[in-house]
N, CA and C atoms as an extended XYZ file, in Angstrom:
207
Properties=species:S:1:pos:R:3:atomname:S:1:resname:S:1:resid:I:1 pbc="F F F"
N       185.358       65.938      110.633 N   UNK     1
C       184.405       66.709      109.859 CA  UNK     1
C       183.090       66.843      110.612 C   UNK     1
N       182.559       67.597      111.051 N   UNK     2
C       181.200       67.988      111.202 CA  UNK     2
C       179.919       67.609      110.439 C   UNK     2
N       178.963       67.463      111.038 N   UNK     3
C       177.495       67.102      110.318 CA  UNK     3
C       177.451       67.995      109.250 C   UNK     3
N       176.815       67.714      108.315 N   UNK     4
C       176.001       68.418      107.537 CA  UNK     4
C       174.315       69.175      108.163 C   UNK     4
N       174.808       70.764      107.718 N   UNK     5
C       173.627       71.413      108.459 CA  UNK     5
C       172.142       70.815      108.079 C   UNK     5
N       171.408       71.135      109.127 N   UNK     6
C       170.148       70.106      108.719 CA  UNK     6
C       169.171       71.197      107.403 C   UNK     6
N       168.986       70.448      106.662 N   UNK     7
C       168.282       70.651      105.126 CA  UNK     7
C       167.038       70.656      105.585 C   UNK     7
N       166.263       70.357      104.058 N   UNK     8
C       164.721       70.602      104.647 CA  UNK     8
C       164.295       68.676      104.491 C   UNK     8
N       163.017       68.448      105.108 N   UNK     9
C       163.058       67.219      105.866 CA  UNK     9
C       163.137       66.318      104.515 C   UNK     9
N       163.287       64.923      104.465 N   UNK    10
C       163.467       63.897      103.516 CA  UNK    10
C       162.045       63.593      103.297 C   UNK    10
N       161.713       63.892      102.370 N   UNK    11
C       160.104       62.873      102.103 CA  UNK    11
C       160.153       61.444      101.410 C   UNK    11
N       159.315       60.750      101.321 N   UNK    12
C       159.520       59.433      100.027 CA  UNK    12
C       159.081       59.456       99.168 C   UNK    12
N       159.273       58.729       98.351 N   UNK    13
C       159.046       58.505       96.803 CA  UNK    13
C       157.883       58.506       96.403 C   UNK    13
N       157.111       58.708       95.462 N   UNK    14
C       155.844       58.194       95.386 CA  UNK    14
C       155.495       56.931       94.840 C   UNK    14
N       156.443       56.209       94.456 N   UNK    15
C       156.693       54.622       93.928 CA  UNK    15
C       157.350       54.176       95.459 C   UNK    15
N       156.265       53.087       95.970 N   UNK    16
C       156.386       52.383       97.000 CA  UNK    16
C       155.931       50.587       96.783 C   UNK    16
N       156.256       50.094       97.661 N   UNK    17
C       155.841       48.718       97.330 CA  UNK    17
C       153.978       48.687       97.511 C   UNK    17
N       153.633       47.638       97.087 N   UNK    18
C       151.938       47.458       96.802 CA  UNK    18
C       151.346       47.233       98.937 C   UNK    18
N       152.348       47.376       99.583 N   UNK    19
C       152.110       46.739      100.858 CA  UNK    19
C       152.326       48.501      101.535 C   UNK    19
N       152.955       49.522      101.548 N   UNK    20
C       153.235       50.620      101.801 CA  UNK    20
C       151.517       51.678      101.937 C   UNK    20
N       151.555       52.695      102.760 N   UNK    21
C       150.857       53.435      102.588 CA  UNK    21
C       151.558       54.691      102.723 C   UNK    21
N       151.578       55.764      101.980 N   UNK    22
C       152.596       56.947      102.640 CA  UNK    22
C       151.872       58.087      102.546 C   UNK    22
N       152.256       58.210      104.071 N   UNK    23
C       151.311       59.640      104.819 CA  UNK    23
C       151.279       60.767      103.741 C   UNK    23
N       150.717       61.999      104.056 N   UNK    24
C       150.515       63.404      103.537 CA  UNK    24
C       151.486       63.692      103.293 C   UNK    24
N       152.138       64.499      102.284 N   UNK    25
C       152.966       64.720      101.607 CA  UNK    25
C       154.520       63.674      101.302 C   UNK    25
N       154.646       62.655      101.984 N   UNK    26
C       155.259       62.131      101.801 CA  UNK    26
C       156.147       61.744      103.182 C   UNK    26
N       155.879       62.580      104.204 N   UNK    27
C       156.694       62.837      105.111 CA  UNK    27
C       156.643       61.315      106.154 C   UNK    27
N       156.012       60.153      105.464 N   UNK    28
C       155.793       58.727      106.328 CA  UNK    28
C       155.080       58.225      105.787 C   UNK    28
N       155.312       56.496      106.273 N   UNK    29
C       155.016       55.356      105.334 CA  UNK    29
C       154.852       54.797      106.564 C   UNK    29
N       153.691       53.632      106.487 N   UNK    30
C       153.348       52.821      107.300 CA  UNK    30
C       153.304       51.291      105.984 C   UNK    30
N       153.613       50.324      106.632 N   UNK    31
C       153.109       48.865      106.223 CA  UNK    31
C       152.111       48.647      106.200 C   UNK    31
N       151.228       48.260      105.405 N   UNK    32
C       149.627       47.723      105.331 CA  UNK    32
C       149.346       46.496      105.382 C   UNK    32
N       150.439       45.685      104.968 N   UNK    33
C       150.282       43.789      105.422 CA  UNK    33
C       151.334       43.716      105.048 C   UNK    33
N       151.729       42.419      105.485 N   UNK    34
C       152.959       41.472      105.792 CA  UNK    34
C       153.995       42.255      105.270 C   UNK    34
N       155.248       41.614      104.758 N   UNK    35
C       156.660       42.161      105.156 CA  UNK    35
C       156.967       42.261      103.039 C   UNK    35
N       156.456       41.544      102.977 N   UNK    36
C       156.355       41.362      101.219 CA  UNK    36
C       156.064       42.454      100.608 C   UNK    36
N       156.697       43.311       99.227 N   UNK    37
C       156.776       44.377       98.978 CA  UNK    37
C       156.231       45.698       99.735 C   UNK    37
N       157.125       45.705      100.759 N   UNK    38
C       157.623       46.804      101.583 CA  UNK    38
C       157.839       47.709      101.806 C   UNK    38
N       158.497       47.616      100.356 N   UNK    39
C       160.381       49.061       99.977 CA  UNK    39
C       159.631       50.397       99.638 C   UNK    39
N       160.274       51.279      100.007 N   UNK    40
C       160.216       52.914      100.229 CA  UNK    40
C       161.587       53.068       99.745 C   UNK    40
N       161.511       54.072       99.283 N   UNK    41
C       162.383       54.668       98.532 CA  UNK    41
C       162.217       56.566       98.865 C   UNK    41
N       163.792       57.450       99.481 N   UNK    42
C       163.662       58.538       99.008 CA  UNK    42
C       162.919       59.068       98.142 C   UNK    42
N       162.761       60.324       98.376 N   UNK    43
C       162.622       61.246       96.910 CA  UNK    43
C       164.020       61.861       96.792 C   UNK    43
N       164.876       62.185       97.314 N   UNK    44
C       165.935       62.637       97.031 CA  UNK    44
C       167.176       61.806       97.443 C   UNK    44
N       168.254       62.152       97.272 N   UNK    45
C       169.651       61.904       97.739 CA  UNK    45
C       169.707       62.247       98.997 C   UNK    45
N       170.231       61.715      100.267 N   UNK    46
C       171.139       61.950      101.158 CA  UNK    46
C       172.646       62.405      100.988 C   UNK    46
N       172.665       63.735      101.506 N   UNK    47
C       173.948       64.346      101.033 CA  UNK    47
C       175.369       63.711      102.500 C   UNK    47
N       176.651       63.681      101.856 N   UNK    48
C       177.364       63.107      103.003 CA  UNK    48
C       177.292       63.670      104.428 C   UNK    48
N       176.920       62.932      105.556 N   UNK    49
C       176.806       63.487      106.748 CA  UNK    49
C       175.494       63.786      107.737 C   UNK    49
N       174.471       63.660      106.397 N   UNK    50
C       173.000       63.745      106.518 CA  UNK    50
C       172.742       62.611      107.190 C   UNK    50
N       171.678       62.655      108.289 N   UNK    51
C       171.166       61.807      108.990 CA  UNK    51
C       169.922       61.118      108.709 C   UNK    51
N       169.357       60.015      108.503 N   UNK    52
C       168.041       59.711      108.380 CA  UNK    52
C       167.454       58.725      109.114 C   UNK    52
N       166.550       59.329      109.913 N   UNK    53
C       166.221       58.699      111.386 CA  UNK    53
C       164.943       58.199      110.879 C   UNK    53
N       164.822       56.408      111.105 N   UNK    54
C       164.027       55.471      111.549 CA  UNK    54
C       163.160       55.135      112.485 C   UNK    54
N       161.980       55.649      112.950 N   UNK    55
C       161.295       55.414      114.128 CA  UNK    55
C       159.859       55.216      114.135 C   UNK    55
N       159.238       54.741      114.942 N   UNK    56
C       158.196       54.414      115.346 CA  UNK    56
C       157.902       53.041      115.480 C   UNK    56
N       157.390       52.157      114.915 N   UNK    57
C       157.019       50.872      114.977 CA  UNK    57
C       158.234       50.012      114.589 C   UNK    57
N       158.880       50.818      113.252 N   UNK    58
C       159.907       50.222      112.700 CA  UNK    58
C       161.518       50.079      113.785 C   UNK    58
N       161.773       50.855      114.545 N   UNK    59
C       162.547       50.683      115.433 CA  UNK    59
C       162.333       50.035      116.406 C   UNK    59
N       161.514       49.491      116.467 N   UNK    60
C       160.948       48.492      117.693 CA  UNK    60
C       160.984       46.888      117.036 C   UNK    60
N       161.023       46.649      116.171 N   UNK    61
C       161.005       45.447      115.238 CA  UNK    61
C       161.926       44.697      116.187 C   UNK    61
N       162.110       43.126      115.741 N   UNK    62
C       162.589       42.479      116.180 CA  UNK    62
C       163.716       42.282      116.006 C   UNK    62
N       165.201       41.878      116.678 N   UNK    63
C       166.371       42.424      116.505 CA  UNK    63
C       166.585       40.423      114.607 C   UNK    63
N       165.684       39.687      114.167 N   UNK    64
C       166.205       39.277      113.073 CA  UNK    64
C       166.047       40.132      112.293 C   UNK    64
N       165.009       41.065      112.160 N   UNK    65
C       164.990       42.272      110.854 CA  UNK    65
C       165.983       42.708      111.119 C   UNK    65
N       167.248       43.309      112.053 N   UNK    66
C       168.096       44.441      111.994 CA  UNK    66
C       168.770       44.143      111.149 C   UNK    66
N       169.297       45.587      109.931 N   UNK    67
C       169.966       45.053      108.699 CA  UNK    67
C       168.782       45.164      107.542 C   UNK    67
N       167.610       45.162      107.614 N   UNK    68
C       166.999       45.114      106.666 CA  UNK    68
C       166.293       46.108      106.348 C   UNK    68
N       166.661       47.575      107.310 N   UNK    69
C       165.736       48.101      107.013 CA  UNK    69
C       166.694       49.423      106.067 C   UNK    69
């Protein structure tokens, strides 16, 4: 089966953990302190095949976070 054609981009939720900051319109979230309420959440569903790419600081993490994100 083939990818799913690319949609329009994934933003996040506007319910984030108390530690989250999330950019202009939604389109990114940075951590503001420690690792303690964290969580980001979509605004939508990922449809089957859809990709959702992880990067910047967060892909650089240390390989005990892998799995947690």
């Amino acid at each position: 089966p083939s990818p799913a054609p690319p949609g329009p981009c994934q933003r996040f939720h506007g319910r984030c953990g108390q530690n989250v900051a999330l950019g202009a319109e939604g389109l990114g979230a940075a951590r503001v302190a420690g690792y303690c309420h964290g969580l980001v959440f979509s605004r939508s569903h990922l449809r089957p095949g859809e990709l959702f790419e992880v990067g910047g600081a967060a892909a650089g993490h240390a390989h005990f976070w892998a799995g947690s994100l």
